[in-house]
Tab-separated table of C-alpha atoms in Angstrom:
chain	number	residue	atom	x	y	z
A	1	UNK	CA	-17.630	2.581	22.247
A	2	UNK	CA	-15.488	-0.515	22.418
A	3	UNK	CA	-12.130	-0.228	24.080
A	4	UNK	CA	-9.451	-2.574	25.364
A	5	UNK	CA	-6.880	-1.452	27.893
A	6	UNK	CA	-3.677	-3.260	28.688
A	7	UNK	CA	-2.132	-1.071	31.321
A	8	UNK	CA	1.124	-3.015	31.539
A	9	UNK	CA	3.383	-1.894	28.713
A	10	UNK	CA	6.316	-4.116	29.668
A	11	UNK	CA	6.845	-6.919	32.158
A	12	UNK	CA	10.094	-8.695	32.940
A	13	UNK	CA	10.303	-11.898	34.928
A	14	UNK	CA	12.848	-14.590	35.556
A	15	UNK	CA	12.238	-18.069	34.244
A	16	UNK	CA	9.878	-20.214	36.320
A	17	UNK	CA	8.092	-17.244	37.796
A	18	UNK	CA	4.348	-16.902	37.327
A	19	UNK	CA	3.162	-13.790	35.517
A	20	UNK	CA	-0.282	-12.258	34.964
A	21	UNK	CA	-1.108	-9.983	32.067
A	22	UNK	CA	-4.045	-7.682	32.679
A	23	UNK	CA	-6.803	-6.800	30.248
A	24	UNK	CA	-9.767	-4.522	30.893
A	25	UNK	CA	-12.417	-3.920	28.268
A	26	UNK	CA	-15.371	-1.640	27.622
A	27	UNK	CA	-18.406	-2.451	25.531
A	28	UNK	CA	-22.125	-1.727	25.542
A	29	UNK	CA	-22.930	-4.961	23.744
A	30	UNK	CA	-24.315	-7.867	25.734
A	31	UNK	CA	-22.854	-10.329	23.256
A	32	UNK	CA	-19.167	-10.059	22.639
A	33	UNK	CA	-16.016	-12.136	22.425
A	34	UNK	CA	-12.628	-11.740	23.988
A	35	UNK	CA	-9.340	-12.973	22.593
A	36	UNK	CA	-5.693	-13.237	23.459
A	37	UNK	CA	-2.990	-13.291	20.807
A	38	UNK	CA	0.755	-13.784	21.122
A	39	UNK	CA	3.178	-11.967	18.823
A	40	UNK	CA	6.748	-13.296	18.859
A	41	UNK	CA	9.550	-11.274	17.247
A	42	UNK	CA	8.836	-12.881	13.874
A	43	UNK	CA	5.660	-10.805	13.681
A	44	UNK	CA	2.870	-13.336	13.316
A	45	UNK	CA	-0.087	-12.907	15.651
A	46	UNK	CA	-0.759	-16.336	17.124
A	47	UNK	CA	-4.267	-17.025	18.366
A	48	UNK	CA	-4.363	-18.293	21.965
A	49	UNK	CA	-7.947	-18.246	23.177
A	50	UNK	CA	-11.450	-17.020	22.462
A	51	UNK	CA	-14.110	-16.560	25.142
A	52	UNK	CA	-17.716	-15.445	24.683
A	53	UNK	CA	-19.496	-13.103	27.056
A	54	UNK	CA	-21.843	-15.778	28.378
A	55	UNK	CA	-19.140	-18.122	29.555
A	56	UNK	CA	-17.369	-16.928	32.677
A	57	UNK	CA	-15.753	-20.216	33.432
A	58	UNK	CA	-12.023	-19.930	33.829
A	59	UNK	CA	-9.918	-21.902	31.417
A	60	UNK	CA	-6.604	-23.657	31.747
A	61	UNK	CA	-4.457	-24.912	28.913
A	62	UNK	CA	-1.144	-26.290	30.052
A	63	UNK	CA	0.805	-23.444	31.650
A	64	UNK	CA	-1.723	-20.878	30.427
A	65	UNK	CA	-4.865	-19.867	32.274
A	66	UNK	CA	-7.439	-17.174	31.799
A	67	UNK	CA	-9.654	-15.449	34.345
A	68	UNK	CA	-12.758	-13.809	32.881
A	69	UNK	CA	-14.772	-11.586	35.252
A	70	UNK	CA	-17.700	-9.670	33.799
A	71	UNK	CA	-18.236	-7.800	37.063
A	72	UNK	CA	-14.913	-6.038	36.602
A	73	UNK	CA	-14.805	-6.253	32.785
A	74	UNK	CA	-11.507	-8.040	32.937
A	75	UNK	CA	-9.989	-10.944	31.069
A	76	UNK	CA	-6.600	-11.615	32.598
A	77	UNK	CA	-4.025	-14.086	31.346
A	78	UNK	CA	-1.626	-15.980	33.594
A	79	UNK	CA	1.449	-17.919	32.548
A	80	UNK	CA	2.634	-20.364	35.177
A	81	UNK	CA	6.302	-21.313	35.408
A	82	UNK	CA	7.278	-18.951	32.614
A	83	UNK	CA	9.884	-19.922	30.041
A	84	UNK	CA	12.190	-17.917	27.806
A	85	UNK	CA	10.084	-18.959	24.790
A	86	UNK	CA	7.146	-17.112	26.315
A	87	UNK	CA	8.889	-13.823	25.560
A	88	UNK	CA	6.630	-11.952	23.148
A	89	UNK	CA	4.081	-9.188	22.914
A	90	UNK	CA	0.658	-10.304	24.086
A	91	UNK	CA	-2.501	-8.644	22.808
A	92	UNK	CA	-5.956	-8.737	24.280
A	93	UNK	CA	-8.804	-8.063	21.843
A	94	UNK	CA	-12.558	-7.578	21.866
A	95	UNK	CA	-14.922	-8.571	19.076
A	96	UNK	CA	-18.392	-7.188	18.605
A	97	UNK	CA	-20.995	-7.912	15.979
A	98	UNK	CA	-21.045	-4.919	13.681
A	99	UNK	CA	-24.569	-3.636	13.304
A	100	UNK	CA	-26.356	-5.303	10.415
A	101	UNK	CA	-23.632	-7.840	9.887
A	102	UNK	CA	-22.325	-11.023	11.372
A	103	UNK	CA	-18.837	-9.895	10.475
A	104	UNK	CA	-17.027	-9.267	13.717
A	105	UNK	CA	-14.384	-6.640	14.174
A	106	UNK	CA	-11.454	-6.888	16.529
A	107	UNK	CA	-10.500	-4.058	18.860
A	108	UNK	CA	-6.982	-4.536	20.144
A	109	UNK	CA	-5.263	-3.312	23.239
A	110	UNK	CA	-1.798	-1.821	22.847
A	111	UNK	CA	-0.141	-5.034	23.949
A	112	UNK	CA	2.150	-6.066	26.798
A	113	UNK	CA	5.775	-6.884	26.051
A	114	UNK	CA	6.741	-9.859	28.206
A	115	UNK	CA	10.420	-10.660	28.622
A	116	UNK	CA	11.400	-13.845	30.409
A	117	UNK	CA	15.046	-13.977	31.478
A	118	UNK	CA	16.902	-17.251	31.907
B	1	UNK	CA	3.066	-23.969	8.652
B	2	UNK	CA	0.763	-21.000	9.065
B	3	UNK	CA	-2.641	-21.046	7.371
B	4	UNK	CA	-2.139	-17.476	6.174
B	5	UNK	CA	0.990	-16.730	4.172
B	6	UNK	CA	2.294	-13.342	3.202
B	7	UNK	CA	4.919	-12.287	0.692
B	8	UNK	CA	7.295	-10.627	0.728
B	9	UNK	CA	8.260	-10.810	4.372
B	10	UNK	CA	10.426	-7.715	4.053
B	11	UNK	CA	10.184	-4.868	1.556
B	12	UNK	CA	12.137	-1.663	1.179
B	13	UNK	CA	10.762	0.823	-1.318
B	14	UNK	CA	11.301	4.387	-2.376
B	15	UNK	CA	8.532	6.929	-2.221
B	16	UNK	CA	8.028	6.861	-5.992
B	17	UNK	CA	7.911	3.075	-6.311
B	18	UNK	CA	4.926	0.841	-6.920
B	19	UNK	CA	4.883	-2.476	-5.139
B	20	UNK	CA	2.361	-5.025	-3.928
B	21	UNK	CA	1.941	-7.181	-0.868
B	22	UNK	CA	0.403	-10.595	-1.367
B	23	UNK	CA	-1.600	-12.729	1.024
B	24	UNK	CA	-2.949	-16.229	0.612
B	25	UNK	CA	-5.066	-18.170	3.068
B	26	UNK	CA	-5.375	-21.945	3.117
B	27	UNK	CA	-8.118	-22.167	5.737
B	28	UNK	CA	-11.201	-22.112	3.525
B	29	UNK	CA	-12.306	-18.793	4.979
B	30	UNK	CA	-14.371	-16.209	3.122
B	31	UNK	CA	-13.327	-13.000	4.842
B	32	UNK	CA	-9.907	-11.391	4.621
B	33	UNK	CA	-8.353	-8.361	6.273
B	34	UNK	CA	-5.419	-5.982	6.127
B	35	UNK	CA	-4.123	-4.571	9.406
B	36	UNK	CA	-1.341	-2.071	9.945
B	37	UNK	CA	0.934	-2.224	12.976
B	38	UNK	CA	3.280	0.694	13.535
B	39	UNK	CA	5.515	1.422	16.471
B	40	UNK	CA	3.514	4.267	17.898
B	41	UNK	CA	-0.041	3.121	17.341
B	42	UNK	CA	-2.151	0.093	18.193
B	43	UNK	CA	-3.134	-2.372	15.508
B	44	UNK	CA	-5.255	-0.601	12.914
B	45	UNK	CA	-7.811	-2.270	10.675
B	46	UNK	CA	-7.348	-1.028	7.105
B	47	UNK	CA	-9.609	-3.102	4.888
B	48	UNK	CA	-12.097	-5.928	5.183
B	49	UNK	CA	-13.258	-8.146	2.344
B	50	UNK	CA	-16.113	-10.579	2.700
B	51	UNK	CA	-16.979	-12.937	-0.141
B	52	UNK	CA	-14.597	-10.891	-2.295
B	53	UNK	CA	-16.552	-7.683	-1.730
B	54	UNK	CA	-15.015	-4.828	0.216
B	55	UNK	CA	-17.201	-4.249	3.276
B	56	UNK	CA	-15.093	-1.823	5.249
B	57	UNK	CA	-12.459	0.766	4.491
B	58	UNK	CA	-11.327	2.643	7.556
B	59	UNK	CA	-10.463	5.929	5.839
B	60	UNK	CA	-7.216	4.629	4.461
B	61	UNK	CA	-5.296	6.938	2.078
B	62	UNK	CA	-5.700	6.147	-1.592
B	63	UNK	CA	-2.008	5.348	-1.930
B	64	UNK	CA	-3.046	1.974	-0.468
B	65	UNK	CA	-5.208	-0.001	-2.867
B	66	UNK	CA	-6.540	-3.453	-1.969
B	67	UNK	CA	-7.559	-6.163	-4.363
B	68	UNK	CA	-9.335	-9.422	-3.625
B	69	UNK	CA	-9.572	-11.563	-6.780
B	70	UNK	CA	-10.989	-14.580	-4.920
B	71	UNK	CA	-11.651	-15.726	-1.386
B	72	UNK	CA	-8.151	-17.135	-0.963
B	73	UNK	CA	-6.069	-14.202	-2.158
B	74	UNK	CA	-5.689	-10.626	-1.073
B	75	UNK	CA	-3.327	-7.956	-2.342
B	76	UNK	CA	-2.324	-4.554	-1.108
B	77	UNK	CA	-1.006	-2.346	-3.880
B	78	UNK	CA	1.327	0.404	-2.714
B	79	UNK	CA	1.986	3.613	-4.622
B	80	UNK	CA	3.864	6.819	-3.703
B	81	UNK	CA	4.067	5.957	-0.052
B	82	UNK	CA	5.417	8.178	2.709
B	83	UNK	CA	8.057	7.311	5.307
B	84	UNK	CA	5.350	7.244	7.975
B	85	UNK	CA	3.803	4.307	6.129
B	86	UNK	CA	6.702	2.157	7.287
B	87	UNK	CA	5.125	-0.547	9.427
B	88	UNK	CA	4.264	-4.209	9.727
B	89	UNK	CA	1.324	-5.071	7.489
B	90	UNK	CA	-0.642	-8.061	8.663
B	91	UNK	CA	-3.065	-10.054	6.594
B	92	UNK	CA	-5.741	-12.121	8.288
B	93	UNK	CA	-8.723	-14.286	7.487
B	94	UNK	CA	-11.848	-15.595	9.189
B	95	UNK	CA	-15.056	-17.436	8.506
B	96	UNK	CA	-17.574	-14.631	8.209
B	97	UNK	CA	-20.684	-16.538	9.059
B	98	UNK	CA	-19.560	-17.504	12.531
B	99	UNK	CA	-20.359	-14.980	15.212
B	100	UNK	CA	-17.355	-14.120	17.299
B	101	UNK	CA	-15.235	-15.486	14.490
B	102	UNK	CA	-11.620	-16.083	15.294
B	103	UNK	CA	-9.349	-14.101	13.021
B	104	UNK	CA	-6.139	-15.848	11.990
B	105	UNK	CA	-3.125	-13.797	11.048
B	106	UNK	CA	-0.168	-14.236	8.780
B	107	UNK	CA	3.431	-13.466	9.711
B	108	UNK	CA	3.241	-9.997	8.268
B	109	UNK	CA	5.194	-7.986	5.735
B	110	UNK	CA	7.714	-5.550	7.163
B	111	UNK	CA	7.622	-2.442	4.984
B	112	UNK	CA	10.226	0.304	5.050
B	113	UNK	CA	9.693	3.412	2.940
B	114	UNK	CA	12.840	5.401	2.223
């Protein structure tokens, strides 16, 4: 069964610190996709990144970077030089291909509340 | 401006009321979703529509009734809800035909049942 675990419920850092949000997943599928979403207080889930299971290359986008390691089933997210605007709940999610359909389903972790203090 | 818009953003209703949540997507997608996010549970998938046909209903109580009149609009009709139904209801859309499709969410409708 598919499962996403975000063990860190809450993290607090001071501005300019680096912070890593952990994500561990379980799946029996060989083809799957991993996502990170950001949810600010307004409620909208903002898409950050998608990574497929065949691409283990790490990715950097500005202050954001992602470390995908199939050997440990992890897809961790690092924010460098954090800012107050980074304060939000961050969700990791796994998408499989439902049997008989191309329609993917998202399995979400419980989220990590990140608070960045000025 | 978000590609998925939801109205109303906030709704307070009594247990005997009938109300509806509306969602519209401007992304040209052909699959739409309703998710429920409550304080004590992870995000829960409620309904999935693909090409205006319901393809998944995750054992949601009948007091929630979805409607998808076309690929751009999705409604969630609410009737005789319970206080435990108070939650953030998120609408989302995706392009079905793409494997590993990215699902884009709206800002959500905050529902309080009194």
